[in-house]
XYZ file of C-alpha atoms in Angstrom:
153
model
C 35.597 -17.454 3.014
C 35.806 -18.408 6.476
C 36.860 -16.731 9.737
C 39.208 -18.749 11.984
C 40.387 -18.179 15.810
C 43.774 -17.030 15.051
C 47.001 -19.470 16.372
C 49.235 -18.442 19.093
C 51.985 -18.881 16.220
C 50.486 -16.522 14.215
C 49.519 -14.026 16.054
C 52.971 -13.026 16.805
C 53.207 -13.051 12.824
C 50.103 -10.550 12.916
C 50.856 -8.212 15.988
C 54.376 -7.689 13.877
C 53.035 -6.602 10.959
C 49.526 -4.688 12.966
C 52.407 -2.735 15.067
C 54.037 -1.806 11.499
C 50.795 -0.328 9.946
C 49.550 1.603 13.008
C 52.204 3.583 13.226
C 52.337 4.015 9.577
C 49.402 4.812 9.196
C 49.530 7.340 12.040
C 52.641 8.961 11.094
C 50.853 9.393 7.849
C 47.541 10.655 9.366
C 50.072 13.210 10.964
C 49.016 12.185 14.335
C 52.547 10.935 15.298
C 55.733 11.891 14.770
C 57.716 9.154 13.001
C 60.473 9.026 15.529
C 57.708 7.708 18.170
C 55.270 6.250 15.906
C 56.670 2.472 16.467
C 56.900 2.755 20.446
C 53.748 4.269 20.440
C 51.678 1.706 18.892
C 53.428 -1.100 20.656
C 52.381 0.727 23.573
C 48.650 0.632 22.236
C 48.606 -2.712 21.635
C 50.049 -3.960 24.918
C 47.314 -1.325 26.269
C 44.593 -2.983 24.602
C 45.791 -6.612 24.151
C 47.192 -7.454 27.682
C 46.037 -11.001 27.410
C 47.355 -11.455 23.846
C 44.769 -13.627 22.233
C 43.407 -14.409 25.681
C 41.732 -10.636 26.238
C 38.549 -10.802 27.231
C 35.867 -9.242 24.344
C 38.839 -9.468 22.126
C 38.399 -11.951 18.965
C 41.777 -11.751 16.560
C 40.760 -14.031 13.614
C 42.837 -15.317 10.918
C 40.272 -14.636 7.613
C 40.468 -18.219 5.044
C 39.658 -18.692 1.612
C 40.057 -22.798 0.788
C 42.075 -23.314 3.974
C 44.749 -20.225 2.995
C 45.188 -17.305 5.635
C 44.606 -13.719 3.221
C 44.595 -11.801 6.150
C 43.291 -10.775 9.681
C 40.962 -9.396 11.711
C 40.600 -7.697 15.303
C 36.912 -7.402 16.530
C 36.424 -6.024 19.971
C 32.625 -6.569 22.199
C 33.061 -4.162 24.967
C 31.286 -6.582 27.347
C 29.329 -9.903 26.882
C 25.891 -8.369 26.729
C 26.881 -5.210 24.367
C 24.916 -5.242 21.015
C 27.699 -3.117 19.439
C 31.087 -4.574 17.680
C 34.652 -2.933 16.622
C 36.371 -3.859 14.758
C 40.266 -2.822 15.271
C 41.789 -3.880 12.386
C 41.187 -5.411 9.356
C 43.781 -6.432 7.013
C 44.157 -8.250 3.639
C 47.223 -10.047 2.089
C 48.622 -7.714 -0.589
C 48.161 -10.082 -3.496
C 44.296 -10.900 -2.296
C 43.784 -6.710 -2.432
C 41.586 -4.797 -5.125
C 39.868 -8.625 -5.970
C 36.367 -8.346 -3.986
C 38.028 -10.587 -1.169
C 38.140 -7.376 0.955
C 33.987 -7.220 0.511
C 33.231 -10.656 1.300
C 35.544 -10.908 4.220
C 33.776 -7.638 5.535
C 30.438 -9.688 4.972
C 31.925 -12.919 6.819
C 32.751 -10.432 9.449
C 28.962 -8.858 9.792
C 27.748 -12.149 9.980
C 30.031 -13.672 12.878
C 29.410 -10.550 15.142
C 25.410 -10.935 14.550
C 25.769 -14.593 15.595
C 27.397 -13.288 18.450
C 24.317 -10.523 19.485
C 25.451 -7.279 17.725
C 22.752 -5.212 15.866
C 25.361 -2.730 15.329
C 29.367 -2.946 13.856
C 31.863 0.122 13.644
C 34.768 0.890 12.634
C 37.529 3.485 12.086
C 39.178 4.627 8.915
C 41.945 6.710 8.319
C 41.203 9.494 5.883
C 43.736 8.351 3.368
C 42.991 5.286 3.318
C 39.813 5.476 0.242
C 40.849 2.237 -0.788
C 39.232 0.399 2.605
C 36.820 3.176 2.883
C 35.518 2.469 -0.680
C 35.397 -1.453 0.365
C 33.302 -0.557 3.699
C 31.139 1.466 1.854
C 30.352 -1.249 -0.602
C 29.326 -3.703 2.686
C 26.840 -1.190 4.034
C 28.842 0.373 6.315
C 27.843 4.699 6.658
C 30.335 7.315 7.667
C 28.832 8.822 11.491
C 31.431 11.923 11.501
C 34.179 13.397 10.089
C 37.076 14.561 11.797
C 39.240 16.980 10.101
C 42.774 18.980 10.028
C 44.706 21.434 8.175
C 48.885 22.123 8.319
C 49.518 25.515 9.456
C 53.148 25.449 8.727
């Protein structure tokens, strides 16, 4: 398993399908309202990523296994002497899903941010989303709050 810099032709590739799965997943969350769910996280990302590749403290990384891209990775140092990580995003290849990949990726991920001085990494994950959660806490990771809702209508 290796973590790579990602391309400038993939990340187009990536920032498609990243886009797609925000909103998704915050349409799903109930967060946003599926009629402004895609503008909104385009907005995000152009918020966040105004350098593309190039933003500073950003590192997008295209995750290997024997030279094949299974997925992607967003990990953001809020400045060059922080000891904390984020990551963004973290995303798998369908078919590489529910095979351990997911774990040792995470791993590979914990160990490129301590080379680069974190002590600490973090991360969000959406409440439905038990499949990742049960994969981050399998690496270690420990939930620090909840954050919870209820439909009234």
């Amino acid at each position: 398993m290796k973590l790579l810099p990602m391309t400038q032709d993939i990340y187009p590739i990536y920032l498609k399908q990243a886009i797609k799965d925000f909103a998704e997943d915050k349409v799903q969350a109930k967060t946003w309202n599926k009629e402004e769910a895609l503008a909104l996280s385009k907005a995000s990302f152009r918020s966040l990523l105004p350098e593309g590749l190039a933003t500073k403290g950003h590192y997008l990384l295209t995750i290997a296994l024997a030279d094949q891209a299974i997925g992607y990775t967003w990990i953001y140092f809020e400045s060059e002497n922080t000891e904390e990580a984020f990551v963004y995003d973290f995303l798998l290849v369908e078919d590489y899903r529910g095979k351990g990949y997911g774990q040792e990726a995470m791993q590979a991920i914990k160990v490129f941010c301590s080379q680069l001085g974190a002590t600490k990494l973090s991360l969000h994950v959406f409440g439905h989303n038990q499949r990742a959660l049960h994969v981050y806490e399998k690496v270690g990771f420990q939930i620090t709050d909840y954050s919870l809702s209820v439909d009234l209508v």
